Structure formats: structure tokens, C-alpha cells
Coordinates of C-alpha atoms and ligand atoms in Angstrom, one line a residue:
X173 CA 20.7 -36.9 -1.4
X174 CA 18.6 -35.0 1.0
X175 CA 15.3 -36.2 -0.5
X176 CA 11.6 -38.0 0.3
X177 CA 11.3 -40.7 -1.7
X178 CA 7.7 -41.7 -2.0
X179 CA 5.7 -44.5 -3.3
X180 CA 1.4 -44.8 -4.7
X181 CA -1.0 -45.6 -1.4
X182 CA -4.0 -46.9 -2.0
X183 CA -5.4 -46.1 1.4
X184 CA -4.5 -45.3 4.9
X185 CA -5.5 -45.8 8.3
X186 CA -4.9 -45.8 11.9
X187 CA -4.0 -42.7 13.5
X188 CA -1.0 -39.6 14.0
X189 CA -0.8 -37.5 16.7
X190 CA -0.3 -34.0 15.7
X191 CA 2.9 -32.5 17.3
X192 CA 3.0 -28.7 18.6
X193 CA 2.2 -25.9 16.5
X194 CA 5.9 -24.4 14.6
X195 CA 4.6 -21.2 13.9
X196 CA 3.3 -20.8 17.8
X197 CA 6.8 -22.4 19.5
X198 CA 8.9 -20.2 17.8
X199 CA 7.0 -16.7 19.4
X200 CA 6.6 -18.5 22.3
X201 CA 10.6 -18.7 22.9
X202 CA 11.0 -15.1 21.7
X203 CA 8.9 -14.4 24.7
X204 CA 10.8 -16.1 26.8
X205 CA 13.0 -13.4 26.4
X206 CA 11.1 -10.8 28.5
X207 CA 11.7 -12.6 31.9
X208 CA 14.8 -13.4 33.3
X209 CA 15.0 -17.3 34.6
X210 CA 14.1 -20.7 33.5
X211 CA 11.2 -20.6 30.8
X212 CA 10.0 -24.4 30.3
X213 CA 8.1 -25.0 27.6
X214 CA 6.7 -28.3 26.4
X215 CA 4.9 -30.0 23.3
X216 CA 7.7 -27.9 21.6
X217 CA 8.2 -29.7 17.7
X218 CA 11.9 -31.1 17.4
X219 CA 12.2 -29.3 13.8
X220 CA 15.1 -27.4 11.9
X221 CA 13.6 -23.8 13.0
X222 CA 13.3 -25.3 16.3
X223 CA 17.1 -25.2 16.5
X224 CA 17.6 -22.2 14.7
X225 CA 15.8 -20.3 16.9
X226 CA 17.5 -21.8 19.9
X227 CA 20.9 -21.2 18.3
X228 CA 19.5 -17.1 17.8
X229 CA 18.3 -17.1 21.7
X230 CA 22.3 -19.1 22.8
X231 CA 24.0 -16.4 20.2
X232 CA 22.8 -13.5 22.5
X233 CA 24.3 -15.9 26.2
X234 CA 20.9 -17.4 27.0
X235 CA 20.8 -20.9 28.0
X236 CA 18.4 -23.4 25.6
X237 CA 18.5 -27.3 26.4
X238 CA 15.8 -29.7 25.2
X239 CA 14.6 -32.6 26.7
X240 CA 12.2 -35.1 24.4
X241 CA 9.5 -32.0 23.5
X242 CA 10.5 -29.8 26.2
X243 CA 13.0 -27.2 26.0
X244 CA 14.3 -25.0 28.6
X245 CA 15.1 -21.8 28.2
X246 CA 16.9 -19.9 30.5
X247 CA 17.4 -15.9 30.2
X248 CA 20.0 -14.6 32.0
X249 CA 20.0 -10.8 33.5
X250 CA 22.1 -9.5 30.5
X251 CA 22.3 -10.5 27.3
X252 CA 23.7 -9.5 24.1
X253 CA 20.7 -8.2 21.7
X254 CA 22.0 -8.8 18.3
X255 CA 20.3 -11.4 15.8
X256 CA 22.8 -12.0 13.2
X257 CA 22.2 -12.4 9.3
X258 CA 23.4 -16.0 9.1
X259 CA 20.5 -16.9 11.1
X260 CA 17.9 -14.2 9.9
X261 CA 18.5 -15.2 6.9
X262 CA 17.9 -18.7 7.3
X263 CA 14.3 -18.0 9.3
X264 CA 12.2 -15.0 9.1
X265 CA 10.5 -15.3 12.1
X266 CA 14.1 -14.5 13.9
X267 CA 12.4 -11.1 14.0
X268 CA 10.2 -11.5 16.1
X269 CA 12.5 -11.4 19.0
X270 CA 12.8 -7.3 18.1
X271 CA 10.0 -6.7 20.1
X272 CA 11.0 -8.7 23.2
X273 CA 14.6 -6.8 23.2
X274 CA 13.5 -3.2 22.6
X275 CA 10.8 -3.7 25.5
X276 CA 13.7 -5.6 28.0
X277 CA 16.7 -3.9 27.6
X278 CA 16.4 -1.0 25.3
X279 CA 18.6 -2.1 22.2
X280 CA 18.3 -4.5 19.3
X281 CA 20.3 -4.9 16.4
X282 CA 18.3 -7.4 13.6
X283 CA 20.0 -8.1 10.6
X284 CA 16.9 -7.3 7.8
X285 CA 15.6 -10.0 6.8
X286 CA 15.8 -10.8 2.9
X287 CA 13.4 -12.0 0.6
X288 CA 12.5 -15.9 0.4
X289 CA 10.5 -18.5 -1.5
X290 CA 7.2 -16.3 -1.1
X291 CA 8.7 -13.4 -2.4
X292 CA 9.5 -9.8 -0.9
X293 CA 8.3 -9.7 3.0
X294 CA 8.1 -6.1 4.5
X295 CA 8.0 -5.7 8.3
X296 CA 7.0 -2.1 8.2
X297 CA 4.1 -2.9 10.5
X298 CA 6.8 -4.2 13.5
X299 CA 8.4 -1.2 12.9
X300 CA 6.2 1.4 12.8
X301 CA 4.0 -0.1 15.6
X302 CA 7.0 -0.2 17.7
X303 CA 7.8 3.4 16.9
X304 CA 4.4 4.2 18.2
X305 CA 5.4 2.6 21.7
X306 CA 8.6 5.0 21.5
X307 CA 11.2 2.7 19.7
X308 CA 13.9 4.7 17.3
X309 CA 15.2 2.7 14.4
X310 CA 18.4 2.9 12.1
X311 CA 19.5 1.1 9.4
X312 CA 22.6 0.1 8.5
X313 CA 25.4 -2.2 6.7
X314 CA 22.0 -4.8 6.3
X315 CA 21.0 -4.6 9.8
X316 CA 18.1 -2.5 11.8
X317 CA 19.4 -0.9 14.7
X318 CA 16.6 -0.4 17.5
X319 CA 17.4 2.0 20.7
X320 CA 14.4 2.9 23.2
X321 CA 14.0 4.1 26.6
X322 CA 10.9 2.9 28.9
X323 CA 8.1 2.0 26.0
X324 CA 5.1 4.0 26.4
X325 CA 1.5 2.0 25.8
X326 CA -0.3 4.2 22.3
X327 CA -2.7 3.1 20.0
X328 CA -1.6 1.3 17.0
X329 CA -3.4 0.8 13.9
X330 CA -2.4 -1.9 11.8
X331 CA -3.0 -1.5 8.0
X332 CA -3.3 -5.4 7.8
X333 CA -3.7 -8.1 10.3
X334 CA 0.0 -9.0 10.6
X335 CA 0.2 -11.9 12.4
X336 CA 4.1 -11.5 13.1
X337 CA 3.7 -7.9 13.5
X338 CA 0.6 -8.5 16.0
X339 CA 2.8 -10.7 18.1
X340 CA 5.8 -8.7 18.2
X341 CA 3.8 -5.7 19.5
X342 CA 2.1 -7.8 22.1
X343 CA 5.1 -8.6 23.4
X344 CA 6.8 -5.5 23.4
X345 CA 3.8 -3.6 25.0
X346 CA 3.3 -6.2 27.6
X347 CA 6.4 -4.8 29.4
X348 CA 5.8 -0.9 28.8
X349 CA 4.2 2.0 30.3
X350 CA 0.4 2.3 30.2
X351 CA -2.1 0.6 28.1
X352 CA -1.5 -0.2 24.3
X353 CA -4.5 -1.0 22.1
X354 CA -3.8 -2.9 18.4
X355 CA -6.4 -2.4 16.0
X356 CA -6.6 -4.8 13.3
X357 CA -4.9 -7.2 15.1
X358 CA -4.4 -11.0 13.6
X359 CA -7.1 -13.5 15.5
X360 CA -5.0 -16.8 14.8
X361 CA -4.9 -19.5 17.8
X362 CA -0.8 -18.9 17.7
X363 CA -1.7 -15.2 18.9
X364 CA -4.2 -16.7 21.3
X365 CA -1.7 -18.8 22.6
X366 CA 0.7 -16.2 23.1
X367 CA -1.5 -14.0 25.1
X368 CA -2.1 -17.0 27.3
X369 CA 1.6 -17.1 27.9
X370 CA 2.1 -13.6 28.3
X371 CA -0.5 -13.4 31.0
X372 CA 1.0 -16.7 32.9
X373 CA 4.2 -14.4 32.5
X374 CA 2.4 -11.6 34.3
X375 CA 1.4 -9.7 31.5
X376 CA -1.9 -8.0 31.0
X377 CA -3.3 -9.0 27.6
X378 CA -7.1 -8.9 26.6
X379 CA -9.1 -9.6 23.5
X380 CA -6.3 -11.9 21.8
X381 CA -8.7 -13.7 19.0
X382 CA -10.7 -10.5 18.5
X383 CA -9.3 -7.5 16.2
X384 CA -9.0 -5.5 18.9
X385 CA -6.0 -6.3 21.4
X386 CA -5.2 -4.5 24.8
X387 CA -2.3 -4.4 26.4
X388 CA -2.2 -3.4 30.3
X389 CA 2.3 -2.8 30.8
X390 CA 3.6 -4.0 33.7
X391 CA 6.9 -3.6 35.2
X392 CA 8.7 -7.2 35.3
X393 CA 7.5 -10.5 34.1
X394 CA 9.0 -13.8 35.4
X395 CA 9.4 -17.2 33.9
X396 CA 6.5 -19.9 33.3
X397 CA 5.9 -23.6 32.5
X398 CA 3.9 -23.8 29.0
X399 CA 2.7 -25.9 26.8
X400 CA 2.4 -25.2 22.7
X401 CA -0.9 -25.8 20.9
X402 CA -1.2 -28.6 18.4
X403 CA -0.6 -27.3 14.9
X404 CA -3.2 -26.9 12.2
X405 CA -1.0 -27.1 9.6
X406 CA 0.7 -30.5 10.4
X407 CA -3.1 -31.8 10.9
X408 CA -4.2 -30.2 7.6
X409 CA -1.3 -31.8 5.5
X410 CA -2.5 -35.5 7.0
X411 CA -6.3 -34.2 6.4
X412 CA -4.9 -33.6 2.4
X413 CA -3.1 -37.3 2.5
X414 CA -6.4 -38.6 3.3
X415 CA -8.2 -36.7 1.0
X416 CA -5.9 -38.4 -2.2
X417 CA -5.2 -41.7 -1.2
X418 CA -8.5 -42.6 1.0
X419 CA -9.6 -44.7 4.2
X420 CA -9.9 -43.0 7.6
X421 CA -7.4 -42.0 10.8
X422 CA -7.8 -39.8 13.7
X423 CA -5.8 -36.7 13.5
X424 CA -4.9 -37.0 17.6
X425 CA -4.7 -33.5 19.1
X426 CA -5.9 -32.0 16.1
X427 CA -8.3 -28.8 17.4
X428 CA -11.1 -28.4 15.6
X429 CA -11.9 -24.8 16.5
X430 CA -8.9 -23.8 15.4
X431 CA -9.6 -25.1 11.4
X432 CA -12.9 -24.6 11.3
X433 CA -13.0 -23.0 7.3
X434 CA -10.5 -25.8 6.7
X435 CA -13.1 -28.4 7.9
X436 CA -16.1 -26.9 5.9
X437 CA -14.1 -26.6 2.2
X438 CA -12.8 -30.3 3.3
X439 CA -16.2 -31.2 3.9
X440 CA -18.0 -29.6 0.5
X441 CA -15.3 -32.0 -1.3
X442 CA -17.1 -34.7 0.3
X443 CA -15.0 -35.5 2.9
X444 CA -16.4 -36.9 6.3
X445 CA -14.8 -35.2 9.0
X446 CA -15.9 -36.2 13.1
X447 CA -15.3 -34.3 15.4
X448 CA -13.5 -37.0 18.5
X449 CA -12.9 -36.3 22.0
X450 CA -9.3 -37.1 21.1
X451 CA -9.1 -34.8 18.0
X452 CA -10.5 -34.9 14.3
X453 CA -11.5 -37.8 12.7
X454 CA -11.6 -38.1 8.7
X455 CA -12.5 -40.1 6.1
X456 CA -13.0 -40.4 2.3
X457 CA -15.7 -43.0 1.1
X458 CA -16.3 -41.2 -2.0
X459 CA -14.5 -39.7 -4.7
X460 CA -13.7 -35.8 -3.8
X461 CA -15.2 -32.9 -6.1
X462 CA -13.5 -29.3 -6.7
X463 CA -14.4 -26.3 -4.6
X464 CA -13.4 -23.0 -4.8
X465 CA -11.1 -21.3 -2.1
X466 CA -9.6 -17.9 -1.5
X467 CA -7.1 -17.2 1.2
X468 CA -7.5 -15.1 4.0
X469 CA -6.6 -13.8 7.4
X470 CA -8.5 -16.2 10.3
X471 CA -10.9 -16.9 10.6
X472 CA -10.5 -17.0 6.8
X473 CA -8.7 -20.1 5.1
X474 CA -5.1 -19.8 5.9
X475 CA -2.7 -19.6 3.5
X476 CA -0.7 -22.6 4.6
X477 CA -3.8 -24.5 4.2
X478 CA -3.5 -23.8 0.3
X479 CA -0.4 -26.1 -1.2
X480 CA -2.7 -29.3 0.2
X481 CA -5.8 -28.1 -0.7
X482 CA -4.2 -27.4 -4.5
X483 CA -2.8 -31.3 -4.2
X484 CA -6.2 -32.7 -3.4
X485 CA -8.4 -30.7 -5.4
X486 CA -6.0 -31.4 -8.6
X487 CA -7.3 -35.1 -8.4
X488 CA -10.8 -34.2 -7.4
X489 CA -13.3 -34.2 -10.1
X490 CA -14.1 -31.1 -11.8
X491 CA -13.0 -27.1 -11.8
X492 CA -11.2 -25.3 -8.8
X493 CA -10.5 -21.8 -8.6
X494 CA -7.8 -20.8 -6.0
X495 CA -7.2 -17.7 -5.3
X496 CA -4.0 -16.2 -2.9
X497 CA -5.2 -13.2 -1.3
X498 CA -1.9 -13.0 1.5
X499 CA 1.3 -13.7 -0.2
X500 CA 1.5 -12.5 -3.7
X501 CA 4.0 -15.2 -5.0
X502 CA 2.7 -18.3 -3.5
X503 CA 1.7 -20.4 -6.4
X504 CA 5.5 -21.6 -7.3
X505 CA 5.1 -25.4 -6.0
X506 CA 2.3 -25.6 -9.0
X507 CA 5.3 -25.6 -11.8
X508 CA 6.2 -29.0 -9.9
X509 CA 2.6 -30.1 -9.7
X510 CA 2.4 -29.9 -13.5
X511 CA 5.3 -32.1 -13.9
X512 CA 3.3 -34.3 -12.0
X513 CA 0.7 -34.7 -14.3
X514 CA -1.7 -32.1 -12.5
X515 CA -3.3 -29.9 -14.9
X516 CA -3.3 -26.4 -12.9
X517 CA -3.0 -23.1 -14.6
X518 CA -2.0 -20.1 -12.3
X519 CA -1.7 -16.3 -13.1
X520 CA -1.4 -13.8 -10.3
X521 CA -3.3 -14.5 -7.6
X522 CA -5.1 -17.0 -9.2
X523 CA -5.2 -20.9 -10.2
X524 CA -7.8 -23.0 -12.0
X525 CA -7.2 -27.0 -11.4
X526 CA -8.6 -29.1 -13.6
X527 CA -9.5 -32.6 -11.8
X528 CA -6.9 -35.3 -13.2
X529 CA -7.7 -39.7 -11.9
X530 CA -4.0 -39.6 -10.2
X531 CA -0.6 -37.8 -10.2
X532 CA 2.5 -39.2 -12.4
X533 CA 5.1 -40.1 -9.9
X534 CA 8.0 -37.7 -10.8
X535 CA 11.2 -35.8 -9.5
X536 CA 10.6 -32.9 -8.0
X537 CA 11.9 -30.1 -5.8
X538 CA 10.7 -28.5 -2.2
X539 CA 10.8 -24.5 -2.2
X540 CA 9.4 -24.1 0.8
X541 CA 8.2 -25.6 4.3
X542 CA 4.7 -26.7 3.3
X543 CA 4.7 -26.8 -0.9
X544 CA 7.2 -29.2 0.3
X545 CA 5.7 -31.7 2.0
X546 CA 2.0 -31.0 -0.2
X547 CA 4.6 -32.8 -2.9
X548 CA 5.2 -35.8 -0.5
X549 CA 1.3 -36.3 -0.2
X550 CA 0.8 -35.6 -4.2
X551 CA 3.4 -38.4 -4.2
X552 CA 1.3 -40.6 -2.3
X553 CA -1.5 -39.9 -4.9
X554 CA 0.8 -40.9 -7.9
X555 CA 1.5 -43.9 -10.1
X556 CA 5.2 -45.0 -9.9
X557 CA 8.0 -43.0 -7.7
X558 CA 8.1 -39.7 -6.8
X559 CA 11.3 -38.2 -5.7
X560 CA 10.6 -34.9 -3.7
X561 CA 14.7 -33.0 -3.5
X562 CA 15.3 -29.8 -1.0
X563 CA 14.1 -32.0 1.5
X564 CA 15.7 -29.9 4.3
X565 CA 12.5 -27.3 3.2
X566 CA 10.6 -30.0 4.5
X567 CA 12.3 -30.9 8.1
X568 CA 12.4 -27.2 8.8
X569 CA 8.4 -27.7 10.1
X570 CA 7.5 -31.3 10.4
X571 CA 8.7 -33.9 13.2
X572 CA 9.3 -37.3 11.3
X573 CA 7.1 -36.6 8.4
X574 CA 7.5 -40.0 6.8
X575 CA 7.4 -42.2 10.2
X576 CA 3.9 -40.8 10.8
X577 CA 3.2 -41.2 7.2
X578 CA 4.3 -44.6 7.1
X579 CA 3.0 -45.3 10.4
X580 CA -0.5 -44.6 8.3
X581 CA 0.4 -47.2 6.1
X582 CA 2.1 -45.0 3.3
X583 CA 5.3 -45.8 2.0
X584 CA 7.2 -42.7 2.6
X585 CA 11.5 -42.2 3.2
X586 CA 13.8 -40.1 3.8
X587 CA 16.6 -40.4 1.8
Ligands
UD1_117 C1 2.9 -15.9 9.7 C2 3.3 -17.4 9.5 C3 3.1 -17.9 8.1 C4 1.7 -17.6 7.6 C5 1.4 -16.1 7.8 C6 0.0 -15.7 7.4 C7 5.0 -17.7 11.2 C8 6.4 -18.0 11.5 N1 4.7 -17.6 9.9 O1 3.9 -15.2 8.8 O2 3.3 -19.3 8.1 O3 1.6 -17.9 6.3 O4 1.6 -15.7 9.2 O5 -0.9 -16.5 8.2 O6 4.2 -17.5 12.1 N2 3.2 -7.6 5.7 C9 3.6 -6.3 5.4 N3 4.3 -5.6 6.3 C10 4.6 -6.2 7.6 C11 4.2 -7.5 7.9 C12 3.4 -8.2 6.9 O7 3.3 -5.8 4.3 O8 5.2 -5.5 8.4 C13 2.3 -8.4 4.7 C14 3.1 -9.6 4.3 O9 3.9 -9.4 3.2 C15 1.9 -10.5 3.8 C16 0.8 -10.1 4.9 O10 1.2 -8.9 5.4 O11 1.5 -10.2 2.6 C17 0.7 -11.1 6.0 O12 1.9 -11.3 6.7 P1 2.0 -11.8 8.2 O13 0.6 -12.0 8.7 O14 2.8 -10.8 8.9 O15 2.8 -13.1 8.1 P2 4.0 -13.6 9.0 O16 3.8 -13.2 10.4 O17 5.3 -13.2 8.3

């Protein structure tokens, strides 16, 4: 039936160890693309787009094996640069191995990717920030067809902090010609992260986590052993399960630097939050009241942050107002919140939440990654059984989502 099927917890406890971060594993393979040889990189998530991005790398002839949470990656001198629209289509970040290939061997054919469950998704930014390091584009018959010569280092602009657009031109300007400089740049840790890569790769990156990014070129880059951050999302969905069912667990390998607005918002809800040597502890001893949040690049509150803080603010007492300043259609999962007894009205950008005492156990449906699994931890929080369908939405980002769950004394499966 492809399906969590989740029951009411009254309280959990123990502890989870947060796995490695999706959205900073997947760059971090693309990358492995600009050094030929054996790229190892560990703490890497065992999760649907995972493997779809290892399929994309062993489509073009380059060598991916995984071992527990390491996976090897191994580039051979020649490859074929083409990332096809079956699996484009089924992950958007597939593009960000454009940059790697224009900057390594001077050709890329992408298929465009379409629209998905947060609406349209340019990548103008990728593309005219590459332009600005010398790369031509074409399109064609659905795909983008990507020639340059040497890239040359230029300044680029961006007219938002991309994070995916940021990455890709980090990448691509690490093996160019003379100094780059990205303006605007994203300041997530996943960018931090891949800087530190980079540079192990013998790249010359400063300023990642600062707007303002510089890119030395250098000729050849060779293959590295790396390990993936934690990821703030996987610890912010178990931060949100606390925060409706109660009790206390340590978030292991959860990095509090890295979700610092997270923790505040969290904590003006009443939450307790302790910062461990092993990670984050939290705790709820009280019931939560509503907060208002608004979306925005990091620093700011991310916007993957949002579907858990909706599910625990809907059962918080008192008025929310939630407001989506990154993706314009983002508020879709709320529909399935309603059915669950939360009373949430959304327009726009915009949703007020109404406190409810609990969710109404219900079947419901995953659109995406993590609306998905904020409707496994509003299942938690509801009386009777919640059936959450599309699971497959789900495993695309989380390891074992209901063992860890379940491990924290909810009673969460996979159907
Ligand atoms: C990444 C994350 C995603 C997260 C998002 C924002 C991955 C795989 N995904 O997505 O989980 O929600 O950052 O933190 O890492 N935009 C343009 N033109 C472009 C590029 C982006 O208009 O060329 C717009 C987007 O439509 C969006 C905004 O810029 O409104 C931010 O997008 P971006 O930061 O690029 O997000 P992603 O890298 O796609």
C-alpha cells in the first residue's frame, strides 16, 4: 500500500541520532565529479535520492558502490555528460551536476527540469551565472545543451540567494581560470560544507557562510575522503514530534549552530531546548503557545523547517501567522492538515492556525519529502489512526523514519 500507518503517542523519550544531511550529500557527489579517482564519502543517508543520484552519476560510466553510510564514487577520465529526463524528473537537484560537467569536460546535456509539488522552479540563476564564467547554452527537444571552453573566473551577481545556484557556481568556478566572486550568495551549512570539500579537493574557496563567496580556479582537483554534516531537517522533524506528543530525547548529532532561528521560535513556544556535547537536547513540560514565523534564506528560518512548525503550532494554544517568503506554493500539505482536524486557513503566502487540543487521526496523502513526514508526526498528535499514502514522498529523505520514531516510543509503520 506504500503507506505510514501511525498511531496517538502520549509521550516520547530516549534518544535518535540524526543521519547525514540529504540536501548536502547530494552536492557533495556532484562534486565528486570534478576529480577523476575514488571520491569516499561517509555519513551519506541511505534514502531514495540517494540512489537516484547515484544511478545519474553510473548513467554517465562512473563507478558508485555503497558500503553501510559510505559510498564510493569513482570518476573515471571520460565520461558521458548527459543527465537524462527519467531521472531529472524524478529529483531536481540532478542539476546541479551542470556545473561540475561544464567546468570538467566542456559539455552538458540536462534534461530541464519540470515543475513539482512546490510549483514552477526556474534555474535561470545556474544559468546565467555560468554564462558569466563563459558557458553557452541551447535548448532543445526538453533538454539544456551546455558547450564551454576553459571557464574564465567573473563576478556574478545573484538576484536571490540560490542555494542550488550558489553551489553549482562554486563548483564550476573552482576548476576555471582566475578568481570568481558570487555576490548574494546562499550562507546555508550544506554550502559551508561544500566549500570544505571543495578545498580538501584542492579547490580555492573563501567566505562560504558569508554573502560574499570567492573562488581562486585551479587547474586539476583530485579525489578526497569526506564526511556529510548531520541534517537540520531530519533533527527539526523529531524537534516537531516532541513538541506534539511531549517528554524529552537527545537529538544525537543534531548541530545547534546550524538551527539556531529554529531553536529560538521552538523555544518562544515554550519548548526547553539544551544544548549537549552530543547534540540538542529537548523537552516539553508545558503546553506549547503559537508564534509567528516567516520564511527566509539562513540565517533566516528555512523553509523546510515550516510543514513541522505548521503541525506543532496547529495544537499549540492560540493564533499563528505563517508566512512563506521562498516557495510560493508551499502551503498544499495544509488541505490534509484540515482533514485532520487542524483549523489552518492559508491564502498566498500566508496561513493563520488556530490552536486545536489534538489532531483527528485520518487518511491522508504525502506531496512532498517533508509535508510528508510533518503528517506522520501530526499523526502521532492524533486520536485514533492516521494513514499517511505516497509514502515513497517520504523515503525519498529520511533513513528509517518509523524505526527511529518507534525507537522513541511512537508507534509508527511502514506499510
Ligand atoms: C534547496 C533545497 C531545498 C530548500 C531550498 C531553500 C536541495 C536539494 N534543496 O533548493 O530543500 O527548500 O534550497 O532553502 O538542496 N530560484 C529562481 N531561479 C533560480 C534558482 C532559484 O528563481 O535559478 C528561486 C526558487 O524558485 C525559489 C528561490 O529562488 O523561489 C530559492 O530557491 P533555491 O535556494 O535555489 O532552492 P533549491 O536550491 O532549489
Amino acid at each position: 500500500m506504500n503507506k505510514f500507518v501511525v498511531y496517538q503517542s502520549d509521550s516520547l523519550s530516549g534518544e535518535v541520532t540524526i543521519g547525514g544531511a540529504k540536501n548536502s550529500a547530494l552536492k557533495l557527489m556532484a562534486a565528486a565529479l570534478l576529480a577523476e579517482g575514488v571520491t569516499i564519502l561517509h555519513n551519506v543517508p541511505d534514502i531514495t535520492d540517494v540512489t537516484i543520484m547515484s544511478e545519474l552519476l553510473m548513467a554517465m560510466g562512473v563507478g558508485v558502490a555503497r558500503f553501510g553510510n559510505r559510498v564510493e564514487i569513482d570518476v573515471p577520465a571520460e565520461i558521458n555528460p548527459e543527465a537524462p529526463y527519467e531521472l531529472v524528473s524524478r529529483m531536481r537537484a540532478s542539476i546541479s551536476v551542470l556545473g561540475p560537467l561544464i567546468a570538467r569536460f566542456g559539455i552538458a546535456t540536462v534534461a530541464i527540469p519540470g515543475g513539482d509539488d512546490f510549483g514552477s522552479r526556474p534555474i535561470d540563476m545556474h544559468l546565467t551565472g555560468l554564462e558569466r564564467l563563459g558557458a553557452k547554452f541551447s535548448y532543445e527537444h526538453g533538454n539544456i545543451y551546455g558547450k564551454a571552453g576553459k571557464l574564465r573566473g567573473a563576478e556574478v551577481l545573484l538576484e536571490f540567494p540560490s542555494v542550488g545556484a550558489t553551489e553549482n557556481l562554486m563548483m564550476a568556478a573552482s576548476l576555471s581560470v582566475g578568481n570568481t566572486v558570487i555576490d548574494n550568495a546562499a550562507r546555508e551549512p550544506e554550502i559551508s560544507d561544500l566549500s570544505d570539500l571543495l578545498n580538501l579537493m584542492g579547490a580555492k574557496v573563501s567566505g562560504a557562510g558569508t554573502s560574499r563567496i570567492t573562488i581562486e580556479g585551479v587547474e586539476q582537483m583530485v579525489p578526497v575522503e569526506f564526511t556529510v554534516i548531520p541534517d537540520r531537517v531530519e533533527a527539526a522533524t523529531f524537534m516537531s514530534a516532541i513538541a506534539v506528543c511531549g517528554g524529552k530525547a537527545l537529538l544525537r548529532n543534531a548541530r545547534p549552530e546550524h538551527m539556531r532561528m529554529l531553536i529560538r521560535k521552538m523555544e518562544e513556544m515554550g519548548m526547553e531546548i539544551t544544548l549537549d556535547p552530543a547534540g540538542i537536547v529537548i523537552e516539553r513540560n508545558t503546553t506549547t503557545k503559537g508564534v509567528h514565523v516567516s520564511t527566509l534564506p539562513y540565517p533566516g528560518l528555512a523553509t523546510d523547517y515550516k510543514p513541522f512548525l505548521v503541525v506543532a503550532l496547529a495544537v499549540s494554544e492560540g493564533l499563528s501567522m505563517v508566512t512563506e517568503n521562498i516557495f510560493a506554493g508551499r502551503f498544499r500539505y495544509i488541505d490534509e492538515l484540515v482533514r485532520m482536524g487542524a483549523d489552518i486557513r492559508a491564502e498566498g503566502r500566508h496561513a493563520v492556525v488556530t490552536g486545536v487540543s489534538c489532531f483527528s487521526g485520518a487518511k491522508v496523502r504525502a506531496h512532498d519529502i517533508r509535508a510528508g513526514a510533518a503528517l506522520v508526526v501530526a499523526g502521532m498528535g492524533a486520536d485514533g489512526v492516521t494513514e499517511v499514502y505516497e509514502a515513497e514522498h517520504i523515503d525519498r529523505g529520511y533513513e528509517n523514519l518509523a524505526g527511529k520514531l518507534t525507537a522513541m516510543g511512537a508507534q509508527v509503520e511502514r506499510a
